[in-house]
Amino acid sequence: AQSVTQPDIHITVSEGASLELRCNYSYGATPYLFWYVQSPGQGLQLLLKYFSGDTLVQGIKGFEAEFKRSQSSFNLRKPSVHWSDAAEYFCAVGAGRDDKIIFGKGTRLHILP
Amino acid sequence: EAGVVQSPRYKIIEKKQPVAFWCNPISGHNTLYWYLQNLGQGPELLIRYENEEAVDDSQLPKDRFSAERLKGVDSTLKIQPAELGDSAVYLCASSSSSYEQYFGPGTRLTVT
């Protein structure tokens, strides 16, 4: 069965600094991979997704992620964070024909002014 | 285009009381999902509908939870009776194509 690990529960970065959130997945074949963001009191918003093709994926709000099969990773990056990026970030993996998505436990991003 | 609508946004009830949550998906989205999100956790699927058919309810605790999507559009999730451990956020999502899920703002349930 597929699973997702986000090793960092909390991450704190200064505004303007670069960001990398880690995500490792477990799945036997090529997975579908996602990053979602959840602001306080809000639902989840899709930042980007990887299905196939180019392993570097561009998303909304200046985010990108890179699929590395050899490391079973799909890390999220942003070159310069803004205070509005403070939120909870969820990595997710989808696999199989039933469109089921498994979410990680999330990483809460804090931004220092 | 309107997003996924959920109501109520917040609900506080005493244990053993019933509660219901409503979801209206994005127009034209045939697939509807209900997720449970506990504090500090990612969403976990409770039930998935394709039109009015529940195609995956394996994670729905059927002794106290029920759901319906009678006309293949909006959906209701019910808990009866609620327990303290049911306190969580209940998220609804919809999609028109594989894996492209759009989430509503959720209903935060507090059981006292």
Coordinates of C-alpha atoms in Angstrom, one line a residue:
Chain A
A1 CA 0.0 0.0 0.0
Q2 CA 1.1 3.5 -0.7
S3 CA 2.2 5.9 2.1
V4 CA 3.6 9.3 2.5
T5 CA 6.1 10.6 5.1
Q6 CA 6.7 14.3 5.8
P7 CA 9.6 14.2 8.3
D8 CA 9.3 17.8 9.5
I9 CA 6.3 18.7 11.6
H10 CA 7.3 22.3 11.8
I11 CA 9.6 24.5 9.7
T12 CA 10.6 28.1 10.4
V13 CA 12.2 30.3 7.8
S14 CA 12.8 34.0 7.5
E15 CA 10.8 36.0 5.0
G16 CA 12.8 36.2 1.8
A17 CA 14.7 33.0 2.5
S18 CA 14.5 29.9 0.4
L19 CA 12.3 27.0 1.4
E20 CA 12.4 23.2 1.0
L21 CA 9.8 20.9 2.5
R22 CA 10.6 17.2 2.4
C23 CA 8.3 14.4 1.3
N24 CA 9.0 10.7 0.9
Y25 CA 6.6 8.2 -0.5
S26 CA 6.2 4.5 -0.7
Y27 CA 4.7 2.9 -3.7
G28 CA 5.8 0.1 -6.0
A29 CA 5.1 1.8 -9.3
T30 CA 5.3 5.4 -10.5
P31 CA 3.0 7.3 -8.3
Y32 CA 0.9 10.4 -8.8
L33 CA 2.3 13.0 -6.4
F34 CA 0.7 16.2 -5.1
W35 CA 1.4 19.1 -2.8
Y36 CA -1.5 20.9 -1.1
V37 CA -1.5 24.0 1.1
Q38 CA -4.0 24.6 3.9
S39 CA -4.3 28.1 5.5
P40 CA -6.0 28.3 8.9
G41 CA -9.7 27.6 8.8
Q42 CA -9.5 26.8 5.1
G43 CA -9.7 23.8 2.9
L44 CA -6.8 22.4 0.9
Q45 CA -5.6 24.0 -2.2
L46 CA -3.6 22.2 -4.8
L47 CA -0.2 23.7 -5.4
L48 CA 1.1 21.3 -8.0
K49 CA 1.0 17.7 -9.2
Y50 CA 3.2 15.2 -10.9
F51 CA 1.8 12.5 -13.1
S52 CA 4.6 11.8 -15.6
G53 CA 7.1 13.5 -17.8
D54 CA 9.4 16.3 -16.6
T55 CA 10.4 15.6 -13.1
L56 CA 10.6 19.3 -12.1
V57 CA 7.1 20.5 -11.7
Q58 CA 6.0 24.2 -11.5
G59 CA 3.0 25.1 -9.4
I60 CA 1.1 28.1 -8.3
K61 CA 2.4 30.9 -6.0
G62 CA 6.0 30.4 -7.1
F63 CA 6.3 26.8 -5.8
E64 CA 8.0 24.0 -7.6
A65 CA 8.7 20.3 -6.7
E66 CA 11.1 17.7 -8.0
F67 CA 10.3 14.0 -8.4
K68 CA 13.3 11.9 -7.6
R69 CA 12.5 8.2 -8.2
S70 CA 15.9 7.0 -6.8
Q71 CA 15.1 8.7 -3.5
S72 CA 11.4 8.2 -3.5
S73 CA 11.1 11.9 -2.8
F74 CA 9.0 14.8 -4.0
N75 CA 10.3 17.8 -2.2
L76 CA 8.6 21.2 -2.4
R77 CA 10.7 24.3 -3.0
K78 CA 10.3 28.1 -3.2
P79 CA 13.3 30.4 -3.8
S80 CA 11.9 33.3 -1.6
V81 CA 9.1 32.9 0.9
H82 CA 6.5 35.6 1.7
W83 CA 4.7 36.0 5.0
S84 CA 1.5 34.9 3.3
D85 CA 3.1 31.4 2.7
A86 CA 2.7 30.6 6.4
A87 CA 0.3 27.6 6.4
E88 CA 0.2 23.8 6.6
Y89 CA 1.6 21.9 3.6
F90 CA 0.5 18.4 2.7
C91 CA 2.2 16.0 0.4
A92 CA 0.0 13.3 -1.1
V93 CA 0.3 10.2 -3.2
G94 CA -2.3 8.7 -5.5
A95 CA -2.1 5.3 -7.1
G96 CA -4.3 2.7 -8.5
R97 CA -7.5 3.0 -10.5
D98 CA -9.6 4.1 -7.6
D99 CA -8.3 7.7 -7.6
K100 CA -7.5 7.3 -3.9
I101 CA -5.1 9.9 -2.5
I102 CA -3.1 9.3 0.7
F103 CA -2.0 12.4 2.5
G104 CA 1.0 12.9 4.7
K105 CA 0.7 14.4 8.2
G106 CA 1.7 17.8 7.0
T107 CA 4.4 20.3 7.7
R108 CA 3.5 23.6 9.4
L109 CA 5.5 26.5 7.9
H110 CA 6.2 29.5 10.1
I111 CA 7.6 32.7 8.6
L112 CA 9.8 35.1 10.6
P113 CA 9.6 38.8 9.7
Chain B
E1 CA -17.2 29.5 -10.7
A2 CA -18.2 28.7 -7.2
G3 CA -16.1 26.3 -5.2
V4 CA -17.1 23.5 -3.0
V5 CA -19.6 24.8 -0.4
Q6 CA -19.9 23.3 3.1
S7 CA -22.2 24.1 6.0
P8 CA -22.1 24.7 8.8
R9 CA -18.5 25.9 9.2
Y10 CA -18.5 25.2 12.9
K11 CA -20.7 23.0 15.1
I12 CA -20.6 22.4 18.8
I13 CA -22.7 19.6 20.2
E14 CA -22.9 17.4 23.3
K15 CA -21.9 13.8 23.1
K16 CA -24.6 11.4 22.1
Q17 CA -26.3 14.0 20.0
P18 CA -26.7 13.7 16.2
V19 CA -25.1 16.0 13.8
A20 CA -25.2 16.5 10.0
F21 CA -22.9 18.2 7.6
W22 CA -23.8 19.4 4.1
C23 CA -21.7 19.7 1.0
N24 CA -22.5 21.1 -2.4
P25 CA -19.7 20.2 -5.0
I26 CA -18.5 22.2 -7.9
S27 CA -21.1 22.2 -10.7
G28 CA -20.5 19.3 -13.1
H29 CA -18.2 17.3 -10.7
N30 CA -19.5 13.8 -10.6
T31 CA -17.1 12.6 -7.9
L32 CA -17.6 13.7 -4.3
Y33 CA -15.4 12.8 -1.3
W34 CA -15.8 13.2 2.5
Y35 CA -12.6 13.3 4.5
L36 CA -11.9 13.4 8.2
Q37 CA -9.0 15.6 9.4
N38 CA -7.9 15.2 13.0
L39 CA -5.7 17.9 14.6
G40 CA -2.2 17.7 13.3
Q41 CA -3.0 15.1 10.7
G42 CA -3.7 14.9 7.0
P43 CA -7.1 14.2 5.6
E44 CA -8.3 10.6 5.6
L45 CA -11.0 9.4 3.2
L46 CA -14.3 8.4 4.7
I47 CA -16.4 7.9 1.6
R48 CA -16.2 8.5 -2.1
Y49 CA -19.2 8.9 -4.4
E50 CA -19.4 8.5 -8.2
N51 CA -22.7 10.3 -8.9
E52 CA -25.1 8.9 -6.4
E53 CA -23.2 5.6 -5.9
A54 CA -20.9 5.2 -2.9
V55 CA -17.9 3.4 -4.6
D56 CA -15.6 3.4 -1.6
D57 CA -17.0 3.5 2.0
S58 CA -14.5 1.1 3.5
Q59 CA -13.2 3.7 6.0
L60 CA -16.6 4.9 7.1
P61 CA -17.5 3.8 10.6
K62 CA -20.9 2.5 9.7
D63 CA -22.2 2.0 13.2
R64 CA -22.6 5.7 13.7
F65 CA -21.7 7.4 10.4
S66 CA -23.9 7.6 7.4
A67 CA -23.8 9.5 4.1
E68 CA -26.1 10.1 1.2
R69 CA -25.9 11.7 -2.2
L70 CA -29.4 11.1 -3.4
K71 CA -29.5 13.1 -6.7
G72 CA -25.8 12.8 -7.4
V73 CA -25.2 16.5 -6.6
D74 CA -25.1 17.6 -3.0
S75 CA -24.3 15.3 -0.1
T76 CA -25.0 14.9 3.6
L77 CA -22.7 13.2 6.2
K78 CA -24.4 12.3 9.5
I79 CA -23.1 11.1 12.8
Q80 CA -25.5 9.6 15.3
P81 CA -24.7 9.5 18.1
A82 CA -21.6 11.7 18.3
E83 CA -18.7 10.7 20.5
L84 CA -15.9 12.9 22.0
G85 CA -13.4 11.4 19.6
D86 CA -15.4 12.6 16.6
S87 CA -14.2 16.2 17.2
A88 CA -12.3 17.0 14.0
V89 CA -12.7 18.8 10.7
Y90 CA -14.8 17.2 8.1
L91 CA -13.8 18.1 4.6
C92 CA -15.7 17.7 1.4
A93 CA -14.0 17.6 -2.0
S94 CA -15.2 17.1 -5.6
S95 CA -13.6 16.3 -8.9
S96 CA -14.4 15.8 -12.5
S97 CA -11.3 14.0 -13.4
S98 CA -8.9 11.6 -11.8
Y99 CA -7.0 13.0 -8.8
E100 CA -8.0 16.6 -9.5
Q101 CA -9.8 17.2 -6.2
Y102 CA -11.1 20.5 -5.1
F103 CA -11.7 21.0 -1.4
G104 CA -14.3 22.9 0.6
P105 CA -13.4 24.9 3.7
G106 CA -14.5 22.1 6.0
T107 CA -16.8 21.9 9.0
R108 CA -15.1 22.0 12.4
L109 CA -17.0 19.7 14.8
T110 CA -16.5 20.0 18.6
V111 CA -18.1 17.3 20.7
T112 CA -18.4 18.2 24.4

